[in-house]
PDB file of C-alpha atoms in Angstrom:
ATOM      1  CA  UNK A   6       0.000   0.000   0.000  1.00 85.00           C
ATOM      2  CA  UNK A   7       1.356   3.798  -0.755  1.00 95.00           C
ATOM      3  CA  UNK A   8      -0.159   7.098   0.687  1.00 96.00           C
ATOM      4  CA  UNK A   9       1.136  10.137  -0.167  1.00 98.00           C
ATOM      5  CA  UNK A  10       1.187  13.306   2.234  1.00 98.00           C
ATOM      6  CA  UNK A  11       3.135  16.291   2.559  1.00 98.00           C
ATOM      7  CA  UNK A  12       5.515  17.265   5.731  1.00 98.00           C
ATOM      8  CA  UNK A  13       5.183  20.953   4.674  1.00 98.00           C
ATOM      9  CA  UNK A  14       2.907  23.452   3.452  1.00 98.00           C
ATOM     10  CA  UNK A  15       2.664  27.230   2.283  1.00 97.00           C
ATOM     11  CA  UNK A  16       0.644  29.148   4.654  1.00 97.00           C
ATOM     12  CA  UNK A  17      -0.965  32.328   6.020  1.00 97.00           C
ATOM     13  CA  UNK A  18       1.847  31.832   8.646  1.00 96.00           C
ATOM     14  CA  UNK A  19       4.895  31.367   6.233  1.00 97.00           C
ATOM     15  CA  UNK A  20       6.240  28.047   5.315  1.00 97.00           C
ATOM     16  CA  UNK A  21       5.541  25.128   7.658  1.00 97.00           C
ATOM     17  CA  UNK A  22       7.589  22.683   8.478  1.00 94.00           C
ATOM     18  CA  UNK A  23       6.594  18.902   9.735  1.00 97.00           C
ATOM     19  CA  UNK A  24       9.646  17.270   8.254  1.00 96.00           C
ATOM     20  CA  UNK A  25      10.964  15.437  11.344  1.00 94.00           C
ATOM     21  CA  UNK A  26       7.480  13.718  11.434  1.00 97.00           C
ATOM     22  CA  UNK A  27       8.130  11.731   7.739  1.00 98.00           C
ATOM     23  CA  UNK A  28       8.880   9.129  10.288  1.00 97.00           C
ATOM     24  CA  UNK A  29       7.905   8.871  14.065  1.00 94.00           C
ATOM     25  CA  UNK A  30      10.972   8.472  15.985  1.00 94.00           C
ATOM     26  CA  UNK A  31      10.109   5.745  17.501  1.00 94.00           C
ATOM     27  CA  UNK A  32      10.560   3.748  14.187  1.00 96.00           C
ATOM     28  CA  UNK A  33      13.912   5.308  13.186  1.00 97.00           C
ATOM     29  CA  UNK A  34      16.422   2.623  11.981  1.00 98.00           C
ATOM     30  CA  UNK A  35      17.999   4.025   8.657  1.00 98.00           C
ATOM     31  CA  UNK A  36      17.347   7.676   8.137  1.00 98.00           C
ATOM     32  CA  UNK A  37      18.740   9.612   5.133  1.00 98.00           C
ATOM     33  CA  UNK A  38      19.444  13.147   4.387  1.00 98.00           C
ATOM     34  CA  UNK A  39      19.621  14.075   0.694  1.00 98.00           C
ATOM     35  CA  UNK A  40      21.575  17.858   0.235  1.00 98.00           C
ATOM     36  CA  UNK A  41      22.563  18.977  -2.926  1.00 97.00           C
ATOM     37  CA  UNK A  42      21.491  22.256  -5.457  1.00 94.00           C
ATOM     38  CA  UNK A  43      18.918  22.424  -7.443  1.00 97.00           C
ATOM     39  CA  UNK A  44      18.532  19.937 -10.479  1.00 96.00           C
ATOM     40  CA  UNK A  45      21.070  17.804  -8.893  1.00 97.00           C
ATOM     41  CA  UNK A  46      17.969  14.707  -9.008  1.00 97.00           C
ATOM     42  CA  UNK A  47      17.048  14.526  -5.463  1.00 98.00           C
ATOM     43  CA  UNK A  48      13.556  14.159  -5.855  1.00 98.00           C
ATOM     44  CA  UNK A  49      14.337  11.592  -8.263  1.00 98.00           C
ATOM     45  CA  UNK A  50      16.489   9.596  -6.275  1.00 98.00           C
ATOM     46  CA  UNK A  51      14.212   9.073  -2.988  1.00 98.00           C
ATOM     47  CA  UNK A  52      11.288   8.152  -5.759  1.00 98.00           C
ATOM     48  CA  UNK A  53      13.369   5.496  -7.173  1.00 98.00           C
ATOM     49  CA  UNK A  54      14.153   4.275  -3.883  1.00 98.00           C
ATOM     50  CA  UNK A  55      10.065   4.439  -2.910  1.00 98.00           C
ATOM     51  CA  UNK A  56       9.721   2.601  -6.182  1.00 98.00           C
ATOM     52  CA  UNK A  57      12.491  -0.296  -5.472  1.00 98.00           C
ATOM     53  CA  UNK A  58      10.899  -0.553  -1.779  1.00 98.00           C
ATOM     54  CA  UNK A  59       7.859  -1.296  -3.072  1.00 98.00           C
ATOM     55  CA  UNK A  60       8.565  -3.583  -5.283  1.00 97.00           C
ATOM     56  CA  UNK A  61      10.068  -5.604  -2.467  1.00 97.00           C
ATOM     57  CA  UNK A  62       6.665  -5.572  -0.854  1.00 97.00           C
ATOM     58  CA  UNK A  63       6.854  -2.429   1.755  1.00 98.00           C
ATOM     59  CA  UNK A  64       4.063   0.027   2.098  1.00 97.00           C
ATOM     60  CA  UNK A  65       5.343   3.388   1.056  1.00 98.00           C
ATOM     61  CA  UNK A  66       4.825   6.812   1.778  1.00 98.00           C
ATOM     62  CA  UNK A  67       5.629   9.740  -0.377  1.00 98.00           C
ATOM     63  CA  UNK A  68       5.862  13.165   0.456  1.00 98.00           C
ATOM     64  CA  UNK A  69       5.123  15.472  -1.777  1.00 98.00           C
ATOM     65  CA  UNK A  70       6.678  19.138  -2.505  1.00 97.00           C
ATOM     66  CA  UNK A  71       4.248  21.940  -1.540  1.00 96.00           C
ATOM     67  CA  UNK A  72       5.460  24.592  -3.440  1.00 92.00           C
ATOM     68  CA  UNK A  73       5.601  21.836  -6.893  1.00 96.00           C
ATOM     69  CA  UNK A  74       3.595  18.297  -6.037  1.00 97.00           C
ATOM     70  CA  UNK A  75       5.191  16.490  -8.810  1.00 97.00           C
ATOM     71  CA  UNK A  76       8.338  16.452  -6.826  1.00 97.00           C
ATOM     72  CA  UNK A  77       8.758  14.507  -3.585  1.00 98.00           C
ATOM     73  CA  UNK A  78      10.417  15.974  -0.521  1.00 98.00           C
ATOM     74  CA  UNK A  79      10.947  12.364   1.326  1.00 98.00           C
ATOM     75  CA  UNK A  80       9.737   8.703   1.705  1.00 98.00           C
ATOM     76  CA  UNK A  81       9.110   6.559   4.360  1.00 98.00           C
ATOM     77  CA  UNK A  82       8.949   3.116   4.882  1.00 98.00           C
ATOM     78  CA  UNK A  83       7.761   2.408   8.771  1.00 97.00           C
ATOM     79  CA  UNK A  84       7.822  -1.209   8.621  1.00 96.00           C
ATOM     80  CA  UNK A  85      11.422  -0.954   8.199  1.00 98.00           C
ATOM     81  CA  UNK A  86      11.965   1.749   9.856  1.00 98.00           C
ATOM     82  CA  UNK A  87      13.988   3.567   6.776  1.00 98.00           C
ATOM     83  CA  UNK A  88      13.366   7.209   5.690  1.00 98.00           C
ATOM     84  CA  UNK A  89      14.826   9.533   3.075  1.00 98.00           C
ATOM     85  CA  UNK A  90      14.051  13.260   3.255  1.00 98.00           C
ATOM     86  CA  UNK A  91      15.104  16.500   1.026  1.00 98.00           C
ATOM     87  CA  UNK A  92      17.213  18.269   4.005  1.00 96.00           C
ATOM     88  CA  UNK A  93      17.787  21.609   2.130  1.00 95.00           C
ATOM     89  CA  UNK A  94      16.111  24.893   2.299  1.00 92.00           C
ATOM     90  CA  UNK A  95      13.077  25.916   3.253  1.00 93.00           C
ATOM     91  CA  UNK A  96      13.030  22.718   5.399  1.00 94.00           C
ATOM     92  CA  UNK A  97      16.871  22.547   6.618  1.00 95.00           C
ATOM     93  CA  UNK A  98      17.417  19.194   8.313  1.00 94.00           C
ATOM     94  CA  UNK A  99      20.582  17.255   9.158  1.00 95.00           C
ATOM     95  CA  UNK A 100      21.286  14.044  11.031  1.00 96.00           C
ATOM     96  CA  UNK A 101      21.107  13.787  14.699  1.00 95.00           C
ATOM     97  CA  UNK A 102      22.573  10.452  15.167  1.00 97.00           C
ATOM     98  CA  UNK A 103      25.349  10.436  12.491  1.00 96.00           C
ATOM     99  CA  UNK A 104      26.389   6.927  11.664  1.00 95.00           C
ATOM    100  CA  UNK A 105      24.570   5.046  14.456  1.00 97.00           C
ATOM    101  CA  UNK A 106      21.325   5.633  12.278  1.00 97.00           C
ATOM    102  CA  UNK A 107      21.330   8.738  10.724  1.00 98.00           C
ATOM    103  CA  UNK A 108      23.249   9.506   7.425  1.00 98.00           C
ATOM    104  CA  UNK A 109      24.192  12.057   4.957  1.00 98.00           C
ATOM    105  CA  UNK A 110      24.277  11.856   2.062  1.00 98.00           C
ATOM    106  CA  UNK A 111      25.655  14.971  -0.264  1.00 98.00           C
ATOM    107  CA  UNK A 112      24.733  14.719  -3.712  1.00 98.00           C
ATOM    108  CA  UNK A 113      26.760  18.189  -4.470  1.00 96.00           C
ATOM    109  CA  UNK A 114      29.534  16.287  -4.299  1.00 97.00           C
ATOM    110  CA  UNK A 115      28.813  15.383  -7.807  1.00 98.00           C
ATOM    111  CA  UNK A 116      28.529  18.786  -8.798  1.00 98.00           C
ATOM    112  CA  UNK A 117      31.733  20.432 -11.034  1.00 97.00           C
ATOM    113  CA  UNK A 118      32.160  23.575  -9.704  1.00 95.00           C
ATOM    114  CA  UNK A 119      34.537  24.929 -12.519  1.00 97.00           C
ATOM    115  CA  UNK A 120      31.114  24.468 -14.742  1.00 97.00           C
ATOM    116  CA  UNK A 121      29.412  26.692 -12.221  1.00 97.00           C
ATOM    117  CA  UNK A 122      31.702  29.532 -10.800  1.00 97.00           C
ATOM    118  CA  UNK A 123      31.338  31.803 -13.751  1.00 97.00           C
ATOM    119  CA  UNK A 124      27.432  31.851 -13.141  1.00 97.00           C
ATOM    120  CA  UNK A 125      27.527  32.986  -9.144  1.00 98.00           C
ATOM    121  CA  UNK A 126      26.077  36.647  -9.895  1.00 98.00           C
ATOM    122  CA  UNK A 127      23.452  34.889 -11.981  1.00 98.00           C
ATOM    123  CA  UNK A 128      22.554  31.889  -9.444  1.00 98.00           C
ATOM    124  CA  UNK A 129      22.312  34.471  -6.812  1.00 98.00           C
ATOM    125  CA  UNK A 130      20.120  37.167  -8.876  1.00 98.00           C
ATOM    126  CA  UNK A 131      17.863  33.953  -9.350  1.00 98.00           C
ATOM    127  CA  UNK A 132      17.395  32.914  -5.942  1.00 97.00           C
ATOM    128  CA  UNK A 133      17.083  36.354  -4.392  1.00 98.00           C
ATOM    129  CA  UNK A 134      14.265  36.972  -6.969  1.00 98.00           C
ATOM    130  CA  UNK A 135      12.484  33.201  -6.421  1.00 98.00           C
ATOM    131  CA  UNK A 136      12.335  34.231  -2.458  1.00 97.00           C
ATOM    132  CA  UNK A 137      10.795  37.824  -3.287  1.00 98.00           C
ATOM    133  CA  UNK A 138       8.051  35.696  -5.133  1.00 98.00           C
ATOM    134  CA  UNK A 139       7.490  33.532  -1.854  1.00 98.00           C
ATOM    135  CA  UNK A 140       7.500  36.434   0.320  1.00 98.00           C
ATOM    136  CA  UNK A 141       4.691  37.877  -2.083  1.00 98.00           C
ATOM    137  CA  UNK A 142       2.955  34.124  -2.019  1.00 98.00           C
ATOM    138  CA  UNK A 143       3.064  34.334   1.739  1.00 98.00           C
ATOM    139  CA  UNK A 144       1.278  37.749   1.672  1.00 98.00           C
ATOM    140  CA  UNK A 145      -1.868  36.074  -0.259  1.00 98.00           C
ATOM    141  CA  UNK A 146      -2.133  33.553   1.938  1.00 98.00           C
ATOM    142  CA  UNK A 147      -2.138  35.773   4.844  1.00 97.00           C
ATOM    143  CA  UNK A 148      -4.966  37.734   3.218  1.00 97.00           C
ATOM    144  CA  UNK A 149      -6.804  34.936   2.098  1.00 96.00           C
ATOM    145  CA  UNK A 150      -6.880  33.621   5.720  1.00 94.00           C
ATOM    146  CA  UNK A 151      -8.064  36.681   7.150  1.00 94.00           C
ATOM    147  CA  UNK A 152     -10.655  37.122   4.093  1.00 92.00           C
ATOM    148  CA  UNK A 153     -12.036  33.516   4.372  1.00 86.00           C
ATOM    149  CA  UNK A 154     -15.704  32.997   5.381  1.00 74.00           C
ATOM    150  CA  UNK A 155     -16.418  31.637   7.498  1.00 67.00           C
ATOM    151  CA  UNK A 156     -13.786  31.114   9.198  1.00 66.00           C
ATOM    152  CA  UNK A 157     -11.965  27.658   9.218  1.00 62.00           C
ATOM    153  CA  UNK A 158     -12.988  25.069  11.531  1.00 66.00           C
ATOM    154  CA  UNK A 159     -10.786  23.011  13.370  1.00 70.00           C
ATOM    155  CA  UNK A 160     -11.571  19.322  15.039  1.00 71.00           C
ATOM    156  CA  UNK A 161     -11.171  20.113  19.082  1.00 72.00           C
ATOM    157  CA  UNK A 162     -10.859  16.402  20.308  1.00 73.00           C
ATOM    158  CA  UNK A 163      -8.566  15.430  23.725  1.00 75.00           C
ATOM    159  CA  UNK A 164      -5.783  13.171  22.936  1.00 78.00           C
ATOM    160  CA  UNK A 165      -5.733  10.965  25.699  1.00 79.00           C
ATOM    161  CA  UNK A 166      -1.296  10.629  25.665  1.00 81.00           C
ATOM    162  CA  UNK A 167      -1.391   9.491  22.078  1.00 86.00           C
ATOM    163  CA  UNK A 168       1.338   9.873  20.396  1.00 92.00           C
ATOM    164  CA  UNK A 169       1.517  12.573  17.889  1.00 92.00           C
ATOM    165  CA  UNK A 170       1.902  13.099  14.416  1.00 95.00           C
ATOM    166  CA  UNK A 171       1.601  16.009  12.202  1.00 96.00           C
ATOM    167  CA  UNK A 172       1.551  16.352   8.338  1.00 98.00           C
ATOM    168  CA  UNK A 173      -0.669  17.820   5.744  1.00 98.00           C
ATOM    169  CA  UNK A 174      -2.916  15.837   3.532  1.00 97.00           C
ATOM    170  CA  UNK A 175      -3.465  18.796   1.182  1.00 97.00           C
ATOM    171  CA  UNK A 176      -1.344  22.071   0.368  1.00 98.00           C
ATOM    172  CA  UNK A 177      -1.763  24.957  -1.878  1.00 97.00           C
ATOM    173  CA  UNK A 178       0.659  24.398  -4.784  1.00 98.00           C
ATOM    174  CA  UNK A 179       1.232  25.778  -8.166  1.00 97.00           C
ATOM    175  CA  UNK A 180      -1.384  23.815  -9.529  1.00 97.00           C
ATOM    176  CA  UNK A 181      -3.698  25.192  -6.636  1.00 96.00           C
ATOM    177  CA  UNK A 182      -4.961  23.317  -3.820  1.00 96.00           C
ATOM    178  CA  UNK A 183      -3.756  19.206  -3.839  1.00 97.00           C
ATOM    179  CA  UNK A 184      -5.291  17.090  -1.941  1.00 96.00           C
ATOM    180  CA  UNK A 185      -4.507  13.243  -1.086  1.00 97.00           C
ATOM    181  CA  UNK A 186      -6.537  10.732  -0.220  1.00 94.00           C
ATOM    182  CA  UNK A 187      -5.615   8.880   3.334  1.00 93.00           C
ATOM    183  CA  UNK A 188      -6.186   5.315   3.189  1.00 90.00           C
ATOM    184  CA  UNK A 189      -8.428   4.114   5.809  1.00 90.00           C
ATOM    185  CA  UNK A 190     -11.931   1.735   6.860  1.00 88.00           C
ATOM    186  CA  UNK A 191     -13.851   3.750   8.513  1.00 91.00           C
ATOM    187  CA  UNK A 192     -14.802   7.556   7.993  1.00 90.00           C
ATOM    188  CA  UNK A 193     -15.965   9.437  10.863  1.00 89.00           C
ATOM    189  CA  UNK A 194     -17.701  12.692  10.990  1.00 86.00           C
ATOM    190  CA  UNK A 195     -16.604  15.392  13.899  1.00 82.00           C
ATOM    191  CA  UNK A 196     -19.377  17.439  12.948  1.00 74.00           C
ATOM    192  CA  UNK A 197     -22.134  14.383  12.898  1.00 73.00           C
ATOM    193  CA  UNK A 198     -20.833  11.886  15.499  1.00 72.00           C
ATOM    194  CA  UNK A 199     -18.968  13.989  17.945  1.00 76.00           C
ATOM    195  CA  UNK A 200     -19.520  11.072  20.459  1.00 83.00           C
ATOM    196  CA  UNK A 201     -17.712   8.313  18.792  1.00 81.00           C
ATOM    197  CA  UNK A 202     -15.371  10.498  17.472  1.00 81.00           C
ATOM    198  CA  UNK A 203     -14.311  11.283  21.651  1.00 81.00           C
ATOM    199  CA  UNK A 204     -14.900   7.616  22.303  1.00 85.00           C
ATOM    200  CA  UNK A 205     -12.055   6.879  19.982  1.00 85.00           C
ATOM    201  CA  UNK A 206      -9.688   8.667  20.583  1.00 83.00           C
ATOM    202  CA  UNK A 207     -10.065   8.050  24.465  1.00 85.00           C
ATOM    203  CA  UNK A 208      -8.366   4.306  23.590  1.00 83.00           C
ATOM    204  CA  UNK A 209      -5.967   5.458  20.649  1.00 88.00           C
ATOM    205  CA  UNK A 210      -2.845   4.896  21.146  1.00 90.00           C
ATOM    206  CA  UNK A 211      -1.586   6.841  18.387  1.00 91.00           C
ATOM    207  CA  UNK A 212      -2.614   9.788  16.221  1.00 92.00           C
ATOM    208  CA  UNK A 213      -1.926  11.664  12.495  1.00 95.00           C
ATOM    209  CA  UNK A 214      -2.724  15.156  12.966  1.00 94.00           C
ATOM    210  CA  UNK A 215      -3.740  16.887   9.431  1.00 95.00           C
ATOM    211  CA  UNK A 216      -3.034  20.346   9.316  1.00 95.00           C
ATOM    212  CA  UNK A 217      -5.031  23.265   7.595  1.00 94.00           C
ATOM    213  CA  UNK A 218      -2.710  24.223   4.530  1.00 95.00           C
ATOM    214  CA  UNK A 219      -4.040  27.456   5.208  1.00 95.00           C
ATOM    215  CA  UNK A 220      -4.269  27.767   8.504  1.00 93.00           C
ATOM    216  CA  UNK A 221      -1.900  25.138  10.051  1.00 94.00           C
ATOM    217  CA  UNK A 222      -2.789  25.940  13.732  1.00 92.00           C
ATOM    218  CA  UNK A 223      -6.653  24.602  12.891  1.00 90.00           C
ATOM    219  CA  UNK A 224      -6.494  20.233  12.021  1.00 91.00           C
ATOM    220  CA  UNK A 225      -8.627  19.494   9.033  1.00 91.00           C
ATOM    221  CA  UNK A 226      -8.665  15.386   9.653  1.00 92.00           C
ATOM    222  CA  UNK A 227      -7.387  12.957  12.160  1.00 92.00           C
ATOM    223  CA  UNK A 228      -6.340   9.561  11.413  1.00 94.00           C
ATOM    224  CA  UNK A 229      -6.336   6.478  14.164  1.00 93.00           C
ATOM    225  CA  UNK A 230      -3.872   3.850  13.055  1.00 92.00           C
ATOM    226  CA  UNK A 231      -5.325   1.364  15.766  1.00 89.00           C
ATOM    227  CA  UNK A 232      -8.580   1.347  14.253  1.00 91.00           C
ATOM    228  CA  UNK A 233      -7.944   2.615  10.754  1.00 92.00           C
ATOM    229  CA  UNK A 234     -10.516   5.478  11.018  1.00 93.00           C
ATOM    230  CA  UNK A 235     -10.341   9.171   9.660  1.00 94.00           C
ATOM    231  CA  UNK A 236     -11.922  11.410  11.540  1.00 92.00           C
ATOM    232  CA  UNK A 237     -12.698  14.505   9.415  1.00 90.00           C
ATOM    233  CA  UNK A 238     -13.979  17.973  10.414  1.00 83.00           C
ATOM    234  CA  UNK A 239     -16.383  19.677   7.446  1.00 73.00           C
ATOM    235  CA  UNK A 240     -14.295  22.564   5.948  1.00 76.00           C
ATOM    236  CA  UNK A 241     -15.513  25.027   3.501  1.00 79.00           C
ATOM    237  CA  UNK A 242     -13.969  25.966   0.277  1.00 84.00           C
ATOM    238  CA  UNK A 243     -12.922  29.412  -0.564  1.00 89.00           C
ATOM    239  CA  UNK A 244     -14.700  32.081  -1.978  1.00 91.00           C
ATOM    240  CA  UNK A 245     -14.868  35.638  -3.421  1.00 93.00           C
ATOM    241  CA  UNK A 246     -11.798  37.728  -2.254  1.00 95.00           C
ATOM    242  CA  UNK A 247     -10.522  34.867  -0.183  1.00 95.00           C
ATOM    243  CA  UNK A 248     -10.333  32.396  -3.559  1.00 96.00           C
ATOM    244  CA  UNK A 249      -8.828  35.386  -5.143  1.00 97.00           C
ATOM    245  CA  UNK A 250      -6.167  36.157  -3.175  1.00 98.00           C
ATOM    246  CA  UNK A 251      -5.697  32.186  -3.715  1.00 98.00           C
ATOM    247  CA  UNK A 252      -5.154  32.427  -7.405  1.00 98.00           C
ATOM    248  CA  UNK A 253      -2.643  35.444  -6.837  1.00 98.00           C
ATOM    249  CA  UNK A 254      -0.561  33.490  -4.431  1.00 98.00           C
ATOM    250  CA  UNK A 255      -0.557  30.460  -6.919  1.00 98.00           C
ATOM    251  CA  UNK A 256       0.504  33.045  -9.328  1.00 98.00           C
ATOM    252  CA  UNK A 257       3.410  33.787  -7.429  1.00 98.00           C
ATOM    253  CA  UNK A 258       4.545  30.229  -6.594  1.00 98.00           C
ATOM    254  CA  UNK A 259       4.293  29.936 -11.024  1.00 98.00           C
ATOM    255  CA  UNK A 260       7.169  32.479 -11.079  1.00 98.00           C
ATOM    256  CA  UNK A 261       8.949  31.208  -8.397  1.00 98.00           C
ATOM    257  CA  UNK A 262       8.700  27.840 -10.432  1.00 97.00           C
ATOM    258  CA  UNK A 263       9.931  29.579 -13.731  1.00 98.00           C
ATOM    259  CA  UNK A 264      12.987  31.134 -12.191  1.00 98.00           C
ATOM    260  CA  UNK A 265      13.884  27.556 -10.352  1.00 98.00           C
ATOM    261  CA  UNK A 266      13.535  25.982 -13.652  1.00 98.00           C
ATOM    262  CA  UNK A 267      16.338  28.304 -15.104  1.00 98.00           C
ATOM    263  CA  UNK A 268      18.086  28.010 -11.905  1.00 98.00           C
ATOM    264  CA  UNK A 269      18.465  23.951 -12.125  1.00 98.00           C
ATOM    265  CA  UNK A 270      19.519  24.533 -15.900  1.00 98.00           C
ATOM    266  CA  UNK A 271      22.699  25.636 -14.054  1.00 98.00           C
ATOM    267  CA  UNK A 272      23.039  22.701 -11.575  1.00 98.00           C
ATOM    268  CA  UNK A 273      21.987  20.241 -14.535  1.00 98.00           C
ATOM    269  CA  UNK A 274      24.983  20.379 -16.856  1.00 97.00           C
ATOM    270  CA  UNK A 275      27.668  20.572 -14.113  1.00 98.00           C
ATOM    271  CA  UNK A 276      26.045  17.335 -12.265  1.00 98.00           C
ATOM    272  CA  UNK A 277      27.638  13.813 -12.940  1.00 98.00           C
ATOM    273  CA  UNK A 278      24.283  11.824 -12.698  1.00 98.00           C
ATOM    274  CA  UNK A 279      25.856   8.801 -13.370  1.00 98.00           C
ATOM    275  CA  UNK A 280      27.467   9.182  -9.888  1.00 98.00           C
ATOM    276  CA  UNK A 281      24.242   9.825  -8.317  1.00 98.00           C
ATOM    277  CA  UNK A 282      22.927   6.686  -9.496  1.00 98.00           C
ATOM    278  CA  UNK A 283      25.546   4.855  -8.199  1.00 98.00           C
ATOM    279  CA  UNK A 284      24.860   6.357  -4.827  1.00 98.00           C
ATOM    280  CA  UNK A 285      21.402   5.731  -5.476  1.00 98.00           C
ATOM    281  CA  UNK A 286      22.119   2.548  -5.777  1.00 98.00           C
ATOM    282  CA  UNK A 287      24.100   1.815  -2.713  1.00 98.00           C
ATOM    283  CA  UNK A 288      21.747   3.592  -0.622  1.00 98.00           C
ATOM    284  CA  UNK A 289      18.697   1.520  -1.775  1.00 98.00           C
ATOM    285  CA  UNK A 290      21.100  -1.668  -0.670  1.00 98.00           C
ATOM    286  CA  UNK A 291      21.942  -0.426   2.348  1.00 97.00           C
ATOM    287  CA  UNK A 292      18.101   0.014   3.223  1.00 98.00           C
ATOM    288  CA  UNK A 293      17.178  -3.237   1.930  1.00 96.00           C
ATOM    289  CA  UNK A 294      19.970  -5.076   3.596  1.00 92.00           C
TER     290      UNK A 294
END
């Protein structure tokens, strides 16, 4: 079985970051840490590593990128307890436990920095100008938020000493607002069964918090692991000023996208790929070992 998810969002409040939840710590084993520039084929190589996992009959999950959902961010596999996770900017992340489980693994080591030297002024023009676009994203969202009506619900449940876990199911993107699909059995209402809603959660043991993309302080859904059940809390979509302010912000994460594009051009002709994919390659061993 796959699911997909992200660990971070764009927001009202800025990005937000849920990257050390990709996999509870509890279940740590093998963690990875992909670094490298743009274009340098991270996304690609925690896919391909997704990909061989499943093949060899673990459940994945993907994480997607919020500001672009065709590219992943990280994948888990909990049964093994082996995660891979984008650790560069805007979700910085490094290992904590070097060696014992934790590793990094630098794919700008590939890089030739004699191809990329005489484009620094350029490289740095680009990113200064793809964070002025985010900044202005960030502003939408923050007036979308305070234009929404009504305003955004969020399921109010005790927890009981659960343990906690918090991602987003949906985030607004370029392509707008994505949305995933958590697999579960049972669907429960917040807003029609209050009762069992409490009554299950009183003997969870563990919980997925999902996160407003807009609003990440409010949860949208809450799913039970123990008793496969998604407990969802009705939300309302956007509308008139609020939806508009949407499509501006999704405007600016378009440019941002355009000016990254040009930006991995860069990164793309100076990387030795066929090095990555040998390190590709002896990570997914490792993992599978």
């Amino acid at each position: 079985m796959t699911a997909h998810y992200f660990a971070g969002a764009n927001t009202a409040d800025g990005f937000c970051d849920f990257f050390m939840n990709i996999l509870p710590e509890e279940l740590q084993k093998k963690v990875y840490y992909i670094k490298g520039g743009p274009g340098v084929g991270k996304s690609t190589f925690m896919r391909a590593i997704g990909e061989a996992l499943e093949k060899n009959g673990y459940d994945v999950e993907y994480f997607h990128c919020s500001g672009d959902p065709d590219s992943i961010d990280g994948v888990a596999a909990p049964a093994i307890g082996a995660a891979l996770m984008d650790g560069t900017a805007p979700h910085v992340c490094d290992p904590s436990i070097p060696g014992a489980r934790d590793t990094l693994v630098s794919l700008g080591d590939f890089l030739d920095v004699r191809m990329l030297s005489p484009y620094c002024d350029e490289i740095k023009s680009l990113n200064k100008t793809i964070g002025t676009h985010y900044k202005r994203a960030y502003r939408f969202f923050a007036a979308a938020a305070a234009l929404a009506e009504p305003k955004a619900e969020s399921c109010q449940l005790e927890f009981f000493g659960a343990k906690l876990r918090h991602l987003f199911l949906s985030a607004y993107t370029l392509k707008g607002k994505v949305e995933f699909a958590c697999p579960h059995k049972r669907l429960v209402s917040l807003n029609s069964a209050p009762s069992d809603a409490a009554e299950l959660m009183r003997h969870c043991k563990a919980a997925t918090l999902f996160h407003n993309p807009l609003i990440p302080k409010n949860i949208d859904s809450i799913y039970l692991p123990d008793s496969e059940t998604l407990i969802v809390c009705k939300q309302s979509e956007p509308k008139g000023l609020c939806a508009e302010a949407l499509r501006m912000a999704q405007g600016e994460l378009l440019a941002a996208k355009d000016l990254h594009d040009k930006l991995e051009a860069f990164y793309i002709k100076a990387c030795d790929f066929a090095r990555v994919d040998k390190m590709r390659k002896k990570v997914e061993k490792a993992i599978l070992a």
